[in-house]
XYZ file of C-alpha atoms in Angstrom:
393
model
C 105.282 115.834 103.461
C 102.389 116.996 101.239
C 99.838 114.266 100.496
C 97.510 116.524 98.464
C 97.410 116.237 94.681
C 98.547 119.240 92.656
C 96.250 120.957 90.092
C 98.297 119.284 87.342
C 97.750 115.866 88.929
C 94.019 116.547 89.283
C 93.897 117.483 85.589
C 95.706 114.258 84.766
C 93.092 112.330 86.774
C 90.293 113.951 84.752
C 92.039 113.026 81.517
C 92.350 109.387 82.596
C 88.758 109.276 83.837
C 87.438 110.555 80.505
C 89.522 108.094 78.506
C 88.506 105.106 80.628
C 84.843 106.111 80.382
C 85.108 106.248 76.607
C 87.063 103.031 76.118
C 86.093 100.547 78.842
C 83.484 98.126 77.397
C 80.258 98.198 79.421
C 79.998 94.417 79.638
C 83.430 94.226 81.285
C 82.554 96.965 83.754
C 79.306 95.168 84.617
C 81.158 91.931 85.296
C 83.754 93.606 87.510
C 81.225 95.617 89.537
C 79.240 92.422 90.176
C 82.301 90.182 90.652
C 81.195 87.897 87.827
C 83.586 85.480 86.168
C 86.028 87.060 83.746
C 87.116 84.876 80.861
C 90.546 84.847 79.279
C 89.126 86.880 76.389
C 87.664 89.429 78.816
C 90.992 90.004 80.529
C 92.986 90.092 77.322
C 90.474 92.363 75.568
C 91.036 95.071 78.177
C 94.780 94.440 78.140
C 94.874 94.981 74.369
C 92.815 98.178 74.650
C 95.350 99.501 77.146
C 98.199 98.169 75.024
C 96.965 99.982 71.922
C 96.976 103.220 73.905
C 100.435 102.428 75.293
C 99.145 102.157 78.853
C 99.307 98.431 79.627
C 102.849 99.012 80.797
C 101.729 102.141 82.607
C 104.603 101.861 85.070
C 107.259 101.668 82.365
C 109.800 104.303 81.441
C 109.563 105.920 78.006
C 112.759 104.242 76.835
C 110.963 100.884 77.074
C 107.743 102.047 75.412
C 105.866 103.182 78.516
C 104.264 106.585 79.166
C 106.973 107.611 81.638
C 104.457 108.617 84.300
C 105.393 109.646 87.797
C 104.492 107.408 90.742
C 101.533 109.669 91.532
C 100.255 109.499 87.946
C 100.495 105.693 88.043
C 98.490 105.663 91.259
C 95.798 107.927 89.803
C 95.570 105.783 86.664
C 95.112 102.600 88.707
C 92.527 104.255 90.932
C 90.430 105.532 88.031
C 90.537 102.136 86.306
C 89.491 100.340 89.499
C 86.629 102.707 90.301
C 85.333 102.499 86.721
C 85.174 98.705 86.965
C 88.055 97.844 84.650
C 89.416 94.291 84.881
C 92.555 94.099 86.953
C 95.608 93.919 84.714
C 97.055 90.396 84.855
C 100.374 91.341 86.431
C 102.716 88.544 85.395
C 103.823 90.244 82.181
C 103.680 94.047 82.533
C 104.098 94.346 86.324
C 106.342 91.424 87.238
C 108.624 90.004 84.557
C 108.916 93.179 82.475
C 110.728 95.167 85.208
C 113.164 92.247 85.597
C 113.849 92.145 81.853
C 114.361 95.922 81.862
C 116.709 95.851 84.852
C 118.684 92.670 84.217
C 117.968 91.480 80.664
C 120.189 92.314 77.720
C 119.163 94.523 74.796
C 118.244 91.562 72.594
C 115.937 90.193 75.310
C 114.359 93.596 75.861
C 113.652 94.034 72.146
C 112.366 90.473 71.842
C 110.034 90.228 74.846
C 108.866 93.695 75.897
C 106.755 94.595 72.811
C 104.554 91.506 73.218
C 104.032 92.311 76.887
C 103.274 95.978 76.220
C 100.652 95.170 73.577
C 98.885 92.497 75.642
C 99.406 89.944 72.883
C 101.511 87.510 74.927
C 100.220 85.927 78.141
C 102.889 85.296 80.785
C 102.797 82.994 83.794
C 104.880 82.814 86.942
C 106.915 79.687 87.784
C 108.057 80.277 91.352
C 106.290 77.983 93.869
C 106.921 74.246 93.986
C 105.583 71.512 96.261
C 107.508 72.235 99.472
C 108.975 75.474 98.126
C 106.436 78.251 98.499
C 107.259 80.511 101.428
C 110.786 79.073 101.430
C 111.480 79.972 97.828
C 115.226 79.469 98.161
C 114.617 75.720 98.353
C 113.353 75.367 94.753
C 114.356 72.062 93.170
C 113.231 72.384 89.546
C 116.548 71.713 87.839
C 118.113 73.284 84.728
C 121.319 71.664 83.445
C 123.489 73.421 80.891
C 124.191 71.420 77.727
C 126.016 73.557 75.185
C 123.776 76.421 74.094
C 120.709 75.023 75.891
C 119.392 74.221 79.337
C 117.529 70.982 79.973
C 114.782 71.634 82.522
C 113.158 68.976 84.697
C 110.816 69.453 87.644
C 107.517 70.874 88.732
C 105.954 74.220 89.544
C 102.619 74.579 91.300
C 99.930 77.139 92.176
C 100.646 78.719 88.804
C 97.870 81.289 88.539
C 96.041 81.196 85.185
C 98.858 79.022 83.847
C 96.375 77.259 81.589
C 96.377 80.426 79.472
C 100.125 80.972 79.583
C 102.207 81.242 76.431
C 105.477 82.006 78.232
C 106.531 81.387 81.802
C 109.353 82.898 83.844
C 110.872 80.338 86.201
C 113.281 80.106 89.077
C 115.376 77.012 88.398
C 118.136 75.253 90.306
C 121.402 75.462 88.347
C 123.786 74.704 91.211
C 123.694 72.923 94.576
C 126.930 74.451 95.841
C 127.029 77.134 98.535
C 123.949 78.737 100.068
C 120.615 77.712 98.513
C 120.088 81.254 97.222
C 123.329 81.232 95.224
C 122.382 78.347 92.905
C 119.180 79.751 91.410
C 118.766 81.153 87.897
C 115.971 83.092 86.188
C 114.832 81.438 82.949
C 112.188 82.373 80.367
C 110.453 79.327 78.883
C 108.121 79.053 75.884
C 105.200 76.977 77.187
C 104.671 75.421 73.756
C 108.053 73.695 74.038
C 107.811 69.862 73.983
C 107.877 68.465 77.524
C 105.834 71.245 79.164
C 102.565 69.960 80.674
C 99.942 72.109 82.408
C 97.460 70.440 84.744
C 94.680 72.668 86.140
C 93.874 72.282 89.851
C 90.148 72.412 90.580
C 89.490 74.340 93.792
C 86.622 74.353 96.304
C 84.811 77.045 94.353
C 84.766 74.882 91.233
C 87.258 77.115 89.438
C 90.646 76.168 87.996
C 92.472 79.399 88.727
C 95.756 77.658 89.553
C 97.732 74.897 87.905
C 100.589 72.458 88.150
C 103.239 72.905 85.457
C 105.561 69.984 84.712
C 108.867 70.113 82.842
C 110.117 66.853 81.353
C 113.475 67.280 79.582
C 112.417 70.677 78.275
C 115.055 72.187 76.000
C 115.437 75.927 76.612
C 117.862 78.134 74.641
C 120.605 79.562 76.868
C 119.868 83.043 75.543
C 116.570 82.860 77.476
C 118.572 83.164 80.699
C 118.082 86.546 82.342
C 121.252 88.057 83.725
C 123.946 85.765 85.098
C 123.634 82.070 85.873
C 123.142 81.410 89.612
C 122.207 85.072 90.245
C 118.458 84.542 89.911
C 117.759 85.114 93.609
C 118.635 88.777 93.201
C 116.262 89.109 90.244
C 113.541 87.173 92.089
C 113.647 89.581 95.028
C 113.383 92.528 92.624
C 110.279 90.955 91.108
C 108.718 90.055 94.481
C 108.877 93.665 95.645
C 106.757 94.664 92.650
C 104.411 91.709 93.247
C 103.844 92.540 96.921
C 103.171 96.206 96.217
C 100.726 95.133 93.515
C 98.925 92.714 95.871
C 98.068 95.563 98.281
C 95.732 97.022 95.616
C 94.121 99.755 97.697
C 92.128 100.935 94.686
C 90.267 97.650 94.383
C 89.609 97.745 98.135
C 87.980 101.176 97.781
C 85.728 99.895 94.996
C 84.783 96.754 96.928
C 84.034 98.809 100.051
C 81.356 100.678 98.104
C 80.023 97.349 96.838
C 79.874 96.067 100.410
C 77.833 99.101 101.458
C 75.399 98.584 98.568
C 75.079 94.919 99.404
C 74.487 95.616 103.113
C 71.670 98.045 102.273
C 70.097 95.646 99.757
C 70.193 92.739 102.184
C 68.790 94.780 105.090
C 71.780 94.620 107.446
C 72.794 98.278 107.062
C 70.553 99.199 110.013
C 72.379 96.750 112.265
C 74.734 99.012 114.235
C 77.162 96.156 114.963
C 77.467 95.292 111.286
C 77.849 98.947 110.339
C 80.627 99.210 112.939
C 82.530 96.464 111.119
C 82.161 98.326 107.835
C 83.369 101.518 109.524
C 86.433 99.742 110.950
C 87.192 98.339 107.514
C 86.853 101.779 105.937
C 89.248 103.269 108.495
C 91.840 100.627 107.635
C 91.388 101.214 103.896
C 91.891 104.955 104.403
C 94.987 104.198 106.495
C 96.328 101.934 103.746
C 95.698 104.653 101.168
C 97.562 107.156 103.348
C 100.464 104.713 103.536
C 100.460 104.361 99.746
C 100.422 108.158 99.387
C 103.340 108.418 101.806
C 105.187 105.945 99.598
C 104.426 108.092 96.566
C 105.572 111.175 98.428
C 108.802 109.384 99.363
C 109.371 108.457 95.717
C 109.091 112.125 94.785
C 112.062 112.760 97.070
C 114.055 109.897 95.583
C 113.633 107.339 98.383
C 113.119 103.636 97.671
C 109.420 102.946 98.282
C 109.787 99.194 97.792
C 111.382 98.919 101.238
C 107.894 98.685 102.715
C 106.412 96.401 100.063
C 105.962 93.696 102.712
C 103.975 96.021 104.972
C 101.699 97.032 102.096
C 101.181 93.368 101.258
C 100.222 92.451 104.832
C 97.629 95.189 105.258
C 96.243 94.966 101.723
C 95.731 91.196 101.806
C 94.065 91.275 105.235
C 91.690 93.983 104.047
C 90.760 91.868 101.010
C 89.856 88.968 103.287
C 87.784 91.181 105.575
C 85.620 92.756 102.882
C 84.964 89.402 101.227
C 83.933 87.955 104.619
C 81.635 90.889 105.396
C 79.968 90.469 102.008
C 79.312 86.825 102.879
C 77.811 87.834 106.220
C 75.658 90.514 104.597
C 74.178 88.102 102.068
C 73.682 85.360 104.640
C 72.453 82.035 103.207
C 72.169 83.489 99.695
C 75.962 83.617 99.522
C 76.311 79.961 100.354
C 75.163 77.851 97.408
C 77.858 76.674 95.049
C 76.065 76.810 91.730
C 78.810 76.869 89.131
C 76.367 77.512 86.329
C 75.013 80.479 88.280
C 78.455 82.044 88.544
C 78.913 81.478 84.826
C 75.571 82.998 83.897
C 75.481 85.694 86.556
C 72.317 84.552 88.351
C 71.291 82.238 91.173
C 69.257 79.790 89.171
C 66.018 78.829 90.928
C 67.383 79.415 94.417
C 64.605 81.448 96.117
C 65.608 84.967 97.066
C 68.894 84.947 95.188
C 70.093 88.017 93.350
C 72.809 88.462 90.766
C 75.265 90.250 93.032
C 75.270 87.417 95.559
C 76.106 84.606 93.148
C 79.898 84.766 93.348
C 80.264 85.771 97.028
C 81.131 82.338 98.366
C 83.598 81.849 95.542
C 85.218 85.204 96.257
C 85.415 84.481 99.997
C 87.265 81.216 99.472
C 89.464 82.682 96.747
C 90.655 85.474 99.030
C 91.994 82.993 101.626
C 95.092 82.700 99.460
C 96.041 86.365 99.646
C 97.806 86.142 102.993
C 99.872 83.211 101.676
C 100.956 83.993 98.134
C 103.596 86.527 97.226
C 105.404 85.593 100.467
C 103.215 84.606 103.433
C 102.216 87.362 105.843
C 104.059 85.584 108.650
C 107.304 85.797 106.670
C 106.558 89.412 105.745
C 106.102 90.314 109.420
C 109.545 88.911 110.130
C 110.998 91.019 107.317
C 109.246 94.155 108.598
C 110.430 93.441 112.150
C 114.021 92.961 110.999
C 113.827 96.204 109.011
C 112.473 98.190 111.960
C 114.298 96.516 114.848
C 117.475 95.532 113.076
């Protein structure tokens, strides 16, 4: 197994680095490097820049309008974007639903939906979790009943990330109660402008409304928005979740945030504390180990093996690392990370709080936000069971 990049891959990295440097707006990079609030326009502006270049769907095959990069090239692209301070691509369209449409959708669906995702013009949301059906996704109750050439959808989804911006939503819906719970689920694409769809933002401890409730009240959905076969949605959902869990690991963001943690520790005067520096060193070791694991996955893909078999393991380690660096940043900033000043997060400063600096303003918000990472995308406890079953049989 060779984990070193070839000269051709290094040249590819240089090409990506130069392009990102020339096309990433400075104000977006500043916001990302200082963890300031990104607006919908910020996220979509970068998505459209990538879309115009044909790189928003950077993991797509050429036949679907992607660049057709290898797994290593995709990794290098993501790393260069992260280190440059590019906004993270909102994954629901290009990373999550697009692969499902490619694998299980028909030609008409591929031609209808993929161009809008590739260009960044259409904002997608994810309709998986429900009250009581998060980790146990097979228990979803949101019902879709077939009436001629339509489905009538009734029910609720929750924790819908950035759903307030969504134009389309992909949903797991209950279309049968016969047999095992997994056998009665279907995968439906729903236009969020359809009458009967209501989005209610959920205000969190940090003052943000990152997640939402989405209600469906007799929503009429054309039957040709059904992906694949009716009652086969569980298979498509698992395909999507593998991509989601691999995406959550996000080792490239961890590498960028590690450097931010070091800068913050030096600025706040805790770098000379050997015990604190030990914690940073332990974190760095784990990030390097995660990167080695990702590179092993890429190496396995070169030999034709299925890398998504260890998506759960990547998710566990990546999410725990995200929680650790956000906690260490809080500890480094001390009391200056504590105040919840929503206006400060908006403006990028600490108001009249004595001793506050710009970089500290969002730390408390980030710390609380990262608590979710070990829960969403399949809780880490469930993922450990999956890993154990894979290893031990």
